[in-house]
Coordinates of C-alpha atoms and ligand atoms in Angstrom, one line a residue:
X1 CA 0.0 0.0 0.0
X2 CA 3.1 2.2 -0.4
X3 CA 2.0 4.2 -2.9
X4 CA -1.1 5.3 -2.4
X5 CA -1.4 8.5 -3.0
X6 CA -5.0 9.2 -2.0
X7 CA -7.8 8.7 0.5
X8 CA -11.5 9.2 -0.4
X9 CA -13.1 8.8 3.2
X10 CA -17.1 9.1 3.3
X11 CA -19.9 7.3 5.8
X12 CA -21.8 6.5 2.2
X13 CA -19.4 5.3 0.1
X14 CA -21.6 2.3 -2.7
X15 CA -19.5 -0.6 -3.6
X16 CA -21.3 -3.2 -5.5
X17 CA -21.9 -5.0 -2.2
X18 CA -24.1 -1.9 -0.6
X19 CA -23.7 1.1 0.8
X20 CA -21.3 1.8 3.6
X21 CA -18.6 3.8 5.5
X22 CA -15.6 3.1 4.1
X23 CA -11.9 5.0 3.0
X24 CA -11.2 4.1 -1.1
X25 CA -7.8 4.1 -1.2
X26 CA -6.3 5.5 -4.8
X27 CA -2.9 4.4 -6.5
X28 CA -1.8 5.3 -9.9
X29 CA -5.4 6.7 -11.0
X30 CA -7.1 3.2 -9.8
X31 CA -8.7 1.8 -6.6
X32 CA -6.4 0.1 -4.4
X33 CA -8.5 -1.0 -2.2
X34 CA -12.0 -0.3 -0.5
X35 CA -10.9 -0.3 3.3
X36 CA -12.4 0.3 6.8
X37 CA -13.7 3.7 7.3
X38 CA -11.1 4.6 10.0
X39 CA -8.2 2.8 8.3
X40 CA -5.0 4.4 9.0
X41 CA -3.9 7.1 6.1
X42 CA -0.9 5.7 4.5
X43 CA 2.3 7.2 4.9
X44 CA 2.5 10.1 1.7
X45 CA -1.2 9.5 1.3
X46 CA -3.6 12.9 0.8
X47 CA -6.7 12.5 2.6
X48 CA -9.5 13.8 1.2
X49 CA -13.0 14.1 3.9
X50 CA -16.5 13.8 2.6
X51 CA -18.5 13.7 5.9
X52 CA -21.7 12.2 4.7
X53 CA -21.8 13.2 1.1
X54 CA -21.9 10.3 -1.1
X55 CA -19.0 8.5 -2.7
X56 CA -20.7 6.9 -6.1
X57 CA -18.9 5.9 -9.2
X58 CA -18.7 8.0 -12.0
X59 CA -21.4 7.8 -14.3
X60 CA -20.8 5.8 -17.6
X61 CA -22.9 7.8 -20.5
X62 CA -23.2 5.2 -23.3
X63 CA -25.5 7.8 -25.4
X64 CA -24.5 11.0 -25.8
X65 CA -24.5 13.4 -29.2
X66 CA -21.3 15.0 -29.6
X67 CA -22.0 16.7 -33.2
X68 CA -18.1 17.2 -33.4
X69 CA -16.8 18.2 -35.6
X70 CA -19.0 19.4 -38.6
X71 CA -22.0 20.5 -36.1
X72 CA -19.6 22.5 -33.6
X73 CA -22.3 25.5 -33.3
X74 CA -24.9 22.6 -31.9
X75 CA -22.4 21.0 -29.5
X76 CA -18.5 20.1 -28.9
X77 CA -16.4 17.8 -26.9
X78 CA -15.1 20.4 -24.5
X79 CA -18.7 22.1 -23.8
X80 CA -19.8 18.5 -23.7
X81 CA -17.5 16.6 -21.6
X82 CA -17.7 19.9 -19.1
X83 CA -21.3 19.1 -18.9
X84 CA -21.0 15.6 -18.2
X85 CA -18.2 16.1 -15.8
X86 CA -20.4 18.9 -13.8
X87 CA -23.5 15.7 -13.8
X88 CA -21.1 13.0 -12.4
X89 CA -20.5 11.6 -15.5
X90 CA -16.9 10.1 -15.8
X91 CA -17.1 8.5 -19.6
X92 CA -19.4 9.0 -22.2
X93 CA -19.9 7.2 -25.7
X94 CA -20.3 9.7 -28.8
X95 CA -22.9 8.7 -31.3
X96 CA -21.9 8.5 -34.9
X97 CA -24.5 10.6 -36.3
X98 CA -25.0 14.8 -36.3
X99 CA -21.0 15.4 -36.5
X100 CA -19.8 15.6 -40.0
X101 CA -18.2 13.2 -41.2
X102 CA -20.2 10.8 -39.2
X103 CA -18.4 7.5 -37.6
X104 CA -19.1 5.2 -40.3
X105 CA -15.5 4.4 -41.7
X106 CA -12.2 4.0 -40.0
X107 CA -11.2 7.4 -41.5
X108 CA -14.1 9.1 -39.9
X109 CA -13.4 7.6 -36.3
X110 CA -9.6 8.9 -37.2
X111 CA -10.7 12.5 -37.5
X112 CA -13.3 12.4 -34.9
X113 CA -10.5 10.9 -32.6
X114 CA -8.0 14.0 -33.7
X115 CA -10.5 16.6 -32.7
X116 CA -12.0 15.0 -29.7
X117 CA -8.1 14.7 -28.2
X118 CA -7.3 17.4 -26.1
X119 CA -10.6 18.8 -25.5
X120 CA -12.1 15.9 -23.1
X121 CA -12.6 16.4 -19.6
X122 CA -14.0 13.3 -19.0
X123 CA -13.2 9.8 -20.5
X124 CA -14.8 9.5 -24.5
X125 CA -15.3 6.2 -26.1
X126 CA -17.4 5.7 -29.7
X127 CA -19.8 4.0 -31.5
X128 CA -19.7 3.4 -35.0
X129 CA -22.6 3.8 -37.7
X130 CA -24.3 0.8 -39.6
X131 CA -25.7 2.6 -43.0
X132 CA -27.2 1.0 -46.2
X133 CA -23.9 1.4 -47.7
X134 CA -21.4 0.8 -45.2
X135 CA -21.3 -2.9 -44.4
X136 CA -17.4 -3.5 -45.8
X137 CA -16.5 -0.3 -43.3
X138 CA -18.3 -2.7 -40.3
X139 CA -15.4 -5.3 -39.4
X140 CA -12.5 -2.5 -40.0
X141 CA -14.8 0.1 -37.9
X142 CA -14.7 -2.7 -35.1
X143 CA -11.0 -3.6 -35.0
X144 CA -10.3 -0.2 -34.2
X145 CA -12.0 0.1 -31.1
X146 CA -15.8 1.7 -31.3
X147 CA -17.5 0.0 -29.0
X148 CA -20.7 -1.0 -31.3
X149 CA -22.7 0.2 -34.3
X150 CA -25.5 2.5 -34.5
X151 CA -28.7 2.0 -37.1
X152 CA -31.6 3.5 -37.2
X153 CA -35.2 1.6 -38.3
X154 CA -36.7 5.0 -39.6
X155 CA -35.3 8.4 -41.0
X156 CA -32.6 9.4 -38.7
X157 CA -33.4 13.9 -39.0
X158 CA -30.2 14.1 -40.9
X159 CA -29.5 13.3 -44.6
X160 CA -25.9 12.1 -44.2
X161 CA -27.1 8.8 -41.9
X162 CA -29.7 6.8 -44.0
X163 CA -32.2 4.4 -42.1
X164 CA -31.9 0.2 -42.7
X165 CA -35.0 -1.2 -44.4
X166 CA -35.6 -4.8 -43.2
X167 CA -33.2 -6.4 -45.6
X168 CA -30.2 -4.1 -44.9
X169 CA -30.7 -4.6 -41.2
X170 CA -30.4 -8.6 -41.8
X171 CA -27.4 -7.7 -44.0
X172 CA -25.7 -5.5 -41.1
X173 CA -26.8 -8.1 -38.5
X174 CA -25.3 -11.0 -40.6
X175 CA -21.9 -9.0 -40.9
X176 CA -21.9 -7.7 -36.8
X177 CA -22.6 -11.1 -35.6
X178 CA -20.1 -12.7 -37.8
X179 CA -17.3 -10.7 -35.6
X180 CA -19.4 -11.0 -31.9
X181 CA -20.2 -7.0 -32.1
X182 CA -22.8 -5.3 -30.7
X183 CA -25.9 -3.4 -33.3
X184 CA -27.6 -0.5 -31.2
X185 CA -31.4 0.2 -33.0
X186 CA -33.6 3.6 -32.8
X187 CA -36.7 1.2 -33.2
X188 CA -39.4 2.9 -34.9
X189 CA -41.0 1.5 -38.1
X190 CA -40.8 4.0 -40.7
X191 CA -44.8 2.0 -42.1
X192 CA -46.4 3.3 -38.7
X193 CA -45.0 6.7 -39.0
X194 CA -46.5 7.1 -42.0
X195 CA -49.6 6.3 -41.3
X196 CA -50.2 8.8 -38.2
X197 CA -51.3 11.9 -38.7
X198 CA -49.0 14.5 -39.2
X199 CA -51.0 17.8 -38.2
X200 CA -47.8 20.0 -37.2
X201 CA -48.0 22.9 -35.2
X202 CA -47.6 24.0 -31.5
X203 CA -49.7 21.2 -30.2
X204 CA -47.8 18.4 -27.9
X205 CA -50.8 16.3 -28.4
X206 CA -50.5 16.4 -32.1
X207 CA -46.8 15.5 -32.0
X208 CA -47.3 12.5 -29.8
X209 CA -49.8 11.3 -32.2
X210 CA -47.5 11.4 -34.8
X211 CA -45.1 9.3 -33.4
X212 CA -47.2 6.9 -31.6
X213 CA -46.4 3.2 -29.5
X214 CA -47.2 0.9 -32.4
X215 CA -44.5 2.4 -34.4
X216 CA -41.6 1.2 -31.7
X217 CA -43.8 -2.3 -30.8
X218 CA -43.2 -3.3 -34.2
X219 CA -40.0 -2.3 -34.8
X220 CA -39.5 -3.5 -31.6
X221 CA -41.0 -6.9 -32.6
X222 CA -39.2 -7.1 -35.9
X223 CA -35.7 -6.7 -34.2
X224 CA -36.4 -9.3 -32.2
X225 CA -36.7 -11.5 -34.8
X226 CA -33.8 -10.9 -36.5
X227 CA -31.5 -10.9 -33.4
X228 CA -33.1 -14.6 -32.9
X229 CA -32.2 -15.2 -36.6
X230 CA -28.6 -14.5 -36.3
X231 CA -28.4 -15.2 -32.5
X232 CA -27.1 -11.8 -32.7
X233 CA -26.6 -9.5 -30.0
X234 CA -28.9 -5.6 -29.9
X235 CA -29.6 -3.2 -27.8
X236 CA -32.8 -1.1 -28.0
X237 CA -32.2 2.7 -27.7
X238 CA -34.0 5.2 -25.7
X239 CA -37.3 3.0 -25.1
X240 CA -40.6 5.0 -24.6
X241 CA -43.6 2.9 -25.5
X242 CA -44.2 0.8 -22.3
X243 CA -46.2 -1.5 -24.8
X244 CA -43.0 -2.8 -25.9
X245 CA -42.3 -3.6 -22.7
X246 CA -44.1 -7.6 -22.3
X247 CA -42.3 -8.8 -25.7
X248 CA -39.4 -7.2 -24.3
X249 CA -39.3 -9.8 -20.7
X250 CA -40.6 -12.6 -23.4
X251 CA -37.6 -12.0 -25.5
X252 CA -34.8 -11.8 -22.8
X253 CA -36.6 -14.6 -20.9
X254 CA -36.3 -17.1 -24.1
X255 CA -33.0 -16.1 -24.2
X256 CA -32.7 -13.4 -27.0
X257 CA -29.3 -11.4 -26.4
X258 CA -31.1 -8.1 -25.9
X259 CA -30.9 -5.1 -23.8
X260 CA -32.8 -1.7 -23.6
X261 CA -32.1 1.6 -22.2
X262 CA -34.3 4.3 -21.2
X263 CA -33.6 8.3 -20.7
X264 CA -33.8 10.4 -17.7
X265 CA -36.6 12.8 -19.4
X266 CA -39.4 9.3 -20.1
X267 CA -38.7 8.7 -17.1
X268 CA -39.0 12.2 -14.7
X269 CA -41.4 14.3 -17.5
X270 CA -44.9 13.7 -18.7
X271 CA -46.7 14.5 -22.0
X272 CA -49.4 15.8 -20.1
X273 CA -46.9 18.8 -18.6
X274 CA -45.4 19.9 -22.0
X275 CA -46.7 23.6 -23.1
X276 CA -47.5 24.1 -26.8
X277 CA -45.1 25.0 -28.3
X278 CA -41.9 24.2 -25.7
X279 CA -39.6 21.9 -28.1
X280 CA -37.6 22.0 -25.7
X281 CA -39.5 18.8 -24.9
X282 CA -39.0 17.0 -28.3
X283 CA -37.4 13.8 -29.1
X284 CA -37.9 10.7 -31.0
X285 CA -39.5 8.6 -29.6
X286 CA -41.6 11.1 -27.7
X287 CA -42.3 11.5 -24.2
X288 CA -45.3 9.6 -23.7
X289 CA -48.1 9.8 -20.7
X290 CA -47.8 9.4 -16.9
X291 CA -49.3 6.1 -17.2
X292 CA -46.7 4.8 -19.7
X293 CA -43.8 6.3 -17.5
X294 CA -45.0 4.2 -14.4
X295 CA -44.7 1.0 -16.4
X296 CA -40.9 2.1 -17.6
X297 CA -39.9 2.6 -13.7
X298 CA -41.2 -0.9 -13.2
X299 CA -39.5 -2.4 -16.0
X300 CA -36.3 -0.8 -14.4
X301 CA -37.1 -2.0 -10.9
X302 CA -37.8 -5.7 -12.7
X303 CA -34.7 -5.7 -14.9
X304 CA -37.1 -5.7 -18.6
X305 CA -34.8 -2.6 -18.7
X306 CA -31.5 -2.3 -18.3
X307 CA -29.9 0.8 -17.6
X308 CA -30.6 5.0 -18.7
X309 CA -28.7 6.9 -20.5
X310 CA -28.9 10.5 -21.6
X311 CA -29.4 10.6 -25.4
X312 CA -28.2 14.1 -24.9
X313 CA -29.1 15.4 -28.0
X314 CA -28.5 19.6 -28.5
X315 CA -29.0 22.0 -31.3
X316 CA -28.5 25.6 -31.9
X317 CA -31.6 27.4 -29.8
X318 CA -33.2 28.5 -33.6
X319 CA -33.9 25.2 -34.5
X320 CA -36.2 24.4 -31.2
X321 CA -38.9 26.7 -33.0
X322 CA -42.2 26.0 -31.7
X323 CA -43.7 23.6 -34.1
X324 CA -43.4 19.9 -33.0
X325 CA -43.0 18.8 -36.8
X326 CA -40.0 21.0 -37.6
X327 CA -38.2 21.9 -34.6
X328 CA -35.1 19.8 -34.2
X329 CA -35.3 16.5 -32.1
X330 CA -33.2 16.4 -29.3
X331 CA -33.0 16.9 -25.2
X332 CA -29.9 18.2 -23.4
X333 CA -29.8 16.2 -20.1
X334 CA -26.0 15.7 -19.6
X335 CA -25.4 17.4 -16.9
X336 CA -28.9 16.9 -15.0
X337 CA -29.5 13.3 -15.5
X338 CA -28.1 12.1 -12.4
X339 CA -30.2 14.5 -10.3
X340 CA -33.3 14.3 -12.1
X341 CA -33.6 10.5 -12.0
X342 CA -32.0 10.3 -8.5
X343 CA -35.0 13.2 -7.6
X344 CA -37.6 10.8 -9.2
X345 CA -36.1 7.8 -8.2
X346 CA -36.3 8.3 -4.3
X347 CA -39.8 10.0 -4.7
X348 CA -40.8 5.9 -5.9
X349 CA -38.5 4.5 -3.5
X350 CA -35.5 3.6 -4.5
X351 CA -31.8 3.9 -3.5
X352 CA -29.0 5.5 -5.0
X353 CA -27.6 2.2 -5.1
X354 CA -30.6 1.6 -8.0
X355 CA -29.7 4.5 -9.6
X356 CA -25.8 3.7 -9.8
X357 CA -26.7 0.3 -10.8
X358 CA -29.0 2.0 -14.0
X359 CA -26.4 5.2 -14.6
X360 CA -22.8 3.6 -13.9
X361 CA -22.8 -0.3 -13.8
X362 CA -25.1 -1.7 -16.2
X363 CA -23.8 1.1 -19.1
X364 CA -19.9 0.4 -18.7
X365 CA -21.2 -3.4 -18.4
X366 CA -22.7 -2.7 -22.6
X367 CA -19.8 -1.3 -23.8
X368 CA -17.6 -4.1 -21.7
X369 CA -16.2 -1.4 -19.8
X370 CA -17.2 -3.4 -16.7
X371 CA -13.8 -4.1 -15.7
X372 CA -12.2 -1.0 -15.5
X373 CA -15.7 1.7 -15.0
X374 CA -19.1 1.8 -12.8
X375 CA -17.9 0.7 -10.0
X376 CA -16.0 1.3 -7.0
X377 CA -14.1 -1.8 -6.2
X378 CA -10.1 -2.6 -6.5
X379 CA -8.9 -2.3 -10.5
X380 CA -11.4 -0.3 -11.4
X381 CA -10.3 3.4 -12.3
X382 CA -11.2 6.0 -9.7
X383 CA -13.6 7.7 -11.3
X384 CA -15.7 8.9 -8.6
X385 CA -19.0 11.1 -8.3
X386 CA -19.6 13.5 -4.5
X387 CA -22.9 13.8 -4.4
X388 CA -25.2 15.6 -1.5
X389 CA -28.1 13.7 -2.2
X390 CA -30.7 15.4 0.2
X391 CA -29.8 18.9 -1.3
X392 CA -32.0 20.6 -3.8
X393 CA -31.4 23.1 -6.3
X394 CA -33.3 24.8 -8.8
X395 CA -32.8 24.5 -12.5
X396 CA -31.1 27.5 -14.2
X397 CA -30.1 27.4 -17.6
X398 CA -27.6 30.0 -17.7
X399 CA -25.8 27.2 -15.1
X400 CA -25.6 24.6 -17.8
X401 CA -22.6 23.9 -19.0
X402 CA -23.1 22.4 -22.6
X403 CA -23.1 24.7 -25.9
X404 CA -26.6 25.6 -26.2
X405 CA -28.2 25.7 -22.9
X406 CA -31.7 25.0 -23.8
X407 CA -33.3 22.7 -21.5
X408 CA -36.2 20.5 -20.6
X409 CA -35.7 21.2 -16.6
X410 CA -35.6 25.1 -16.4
X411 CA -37.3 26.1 -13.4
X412 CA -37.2 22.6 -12.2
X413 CA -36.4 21.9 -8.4
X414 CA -34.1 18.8 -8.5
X415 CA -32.5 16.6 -5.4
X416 CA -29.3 15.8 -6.2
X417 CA -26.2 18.0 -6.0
X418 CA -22.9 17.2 -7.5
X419 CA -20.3 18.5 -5.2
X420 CA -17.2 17.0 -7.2
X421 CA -16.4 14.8 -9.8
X422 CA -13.0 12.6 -10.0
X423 CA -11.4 11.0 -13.1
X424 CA -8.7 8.5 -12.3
X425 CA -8.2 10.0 -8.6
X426 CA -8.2 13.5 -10.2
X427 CA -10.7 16.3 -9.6
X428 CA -11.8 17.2 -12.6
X429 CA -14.6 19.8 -11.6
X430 CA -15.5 20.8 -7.9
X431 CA -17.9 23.9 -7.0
X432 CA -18.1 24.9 -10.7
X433 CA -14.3 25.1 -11.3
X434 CA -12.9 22.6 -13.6
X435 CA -9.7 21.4 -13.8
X436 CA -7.8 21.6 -17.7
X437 CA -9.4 18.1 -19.4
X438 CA -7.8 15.2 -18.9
X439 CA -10.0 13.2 -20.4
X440 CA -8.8 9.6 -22.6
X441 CA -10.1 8.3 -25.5
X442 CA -11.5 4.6 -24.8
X443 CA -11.4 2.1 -27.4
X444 CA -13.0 -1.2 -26.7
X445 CA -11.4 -3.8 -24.8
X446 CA -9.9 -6.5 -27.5
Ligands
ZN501 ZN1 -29.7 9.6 -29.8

């Protein structure tokens, strides 16, 4: 124990055995070892006091829009990863699509690699992109390190990132499972959105129609049957439709290698609270009713879902105009999704531990991160989140760190606040002041 370097010392430190009083001991940017709470500080050792605010892991963000470069007025990675780090969040995984080039050749991942260097304050991994045309770039794209491939069921909002028709999927699916990777889906069937009305306008109510539940079931439903066909493995993005949810436990329970995420704003907003006109509140899928976001909180508590992630999505502020049909689709939650699940979370009972389990765990666990990220237990990196989780604060935008600071929460009064946040045993952000990024770009683990 000679050189550690650092003592984290807290009465609520969560290890993936429970909560408890105990010191983390850091060395070399990892955890040592998780020790009694009154261990003696090494010799050379810094000790660093928490009192009762909580030790967690950092946050693992497996689903996050960058936009960088190419879309650098909508978003970057050092706004970004400032965000995240000011949320708890320790690593985040950039989504191929909205930065231009997007991630869909080895090339691509190169430049988005050059830029994103440098600028990171917290750890950056990324996924690739699974277009029409792209299935030669899969294998290459893979053996470089992105953690997975993107494809979308139904037009993605930009022109540059085609959608898979059925055929193309089974093409993309044959090729991922051939080399064990993973195939992330936006499931909505292009046939069923369609076929709602599309009446535009400031009206929420006419947006939801337009994207209604049966458009996610059966995409839903037909992704399921292809992962069966190729015993391949997929992971269902930011799930809304809590229809989706019994074929879902039917799936994973015959054995399907599936997982789902869900996003902090189905899961703390309603449809029935969203002004006209405030697209602010737009995504795809939508956020759905009350009723539907009580069944996604028990398909969280059950395990049906797995984990949430942010889907951080931001544009410039012009493009959130206030009709549904054209204003861009996209929430900003990075740096409030810890508190505004945790704020939800304990109002239906759960612990933190839950929450860690959902935000930190379960994500690195999808990306195979699990041996180094989400949790706080010796080898792992110390990456640590100091939360006071009994304090509240209300939601101002002009605190937000990331480019654009539109947001979902304004005004909002959230439990939850982030008092530090730690990336391998360094503070990285504490009180608002940040430390320069020292932030690594993750490739996955071979
Ligand atoms: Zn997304």
């Amino acid at each position: 124990m000679s050189d550690v370097e650092l003592v984290l010392r807290s009465t609520r430190v969560i290890t993936p055995e429970g909560t408890r009083a105990a010191s983390v001991a850091v060395a070399g940017g990892r955890i040592e070892a998780v020790l009694p709470y009154d261990s003696a500080v090494p010799a050379g050792a810094r000790l660093e006091d928490l009192g009762d605010d909580v030790l967690l892991p950092g946050l693992v963000d497996t689903h996050v829009h960058v936009n960088d470069p190419g879309r650098t007025e909508w978003e970057g990675f050092w706004t970004a990863t400032r965000a995240a780090a000011a949320g708890g969040i320790t690593t985040l995984v950039d989504m191929p699509l909205n930065s231009l080039p997007p991630t869909t050749t080895v090339d691509h991942l190169r430049t988005k690699q050059e830029v994103a260097a440098g600028k990171a304050h917290i750890d950056v991994g990324f996924w690739g992109g699974a277009l029409p045309d792209n299935t030669k770039e899969l294998r290459p794209l893979h053996e470089a390190g992105v953690f997975g491939f993107k494809a979308f069921l139904s037009p993605s909002g930009v022109d540059e990132f085609p959608h898979l028709d059925q055929d193309r999927l089974a093409r993309s699916l044959a090729e991922i499972s051939s080399f064990g990777g993973l195939l992330i889906v936006h499931a909505e069937d292009p046939h069923h959105l369609d076929a709602a009305p599309h009446q535009g306008g400031p009206k929420y109510a006419d947006f939801l129609a337009s994207r209604p539940r049966d458009a996610e079931d059966t995409a839903i439903a037909q992704l399921i049957a292809q992962a069966k066909r190729f015993d391949a493995r997929v992971h269902i993005l930011h799930l809304s439709s809590s229809d989706a949810l019994p074929l879902i436990a039917e799936a994973k329970a015959a054995g399907v290698r599936l997982t789902v995420e869900t996003c902090p704003h189905y899961l703390t907003l309603t449809a029935e609270e969203v002004p006209d006109g405030a697209s602010e509140f737009k995504c795809c899928p939508p956020i759905r009713e009350a009723a539907n976001q009580d069944l996604l909180w028990q398909a969280l508590a059950d395990g049906t879902v797995d984990c949430v992630v942010t889907d951080h999505s931001p544009s410039t502020a012009d493009l959130k105009t206030d009709d549904f049909a054209t204003a861009w689709g996209g929430i900003s939650g990075l740096q409030l999704s810890l508190a505004a699940v945790w704020t939800e979370a304990r109002r239906r009972g759960h612990g933190l531990e839950d929450v860690v389990r959902w935000m930190s765990s379960r994500t690195a666990a999808l990306v195979g991160l699990d041996a180094r990220k989400g949790a706080i237990a010796p080898g792992h990196d110390a990456d640590f989140a100091v939360l006071a989780p009994d304090e509240t604060f209300t939601v101002d935008p002009a605190a937000l760190q990331h480019r654009n600071p539109v947001t979902a929460y304004a005004g909002k009064t959230l439990h939850g606040v982030v008092r530090s946040t730690w990336l391998r045993g360094e503070r990285i952000v504490a009180d608002g002041e940040f430390s320069e990024p020292k932030g690594r770009l993750l490739t996955r683990n071979p």
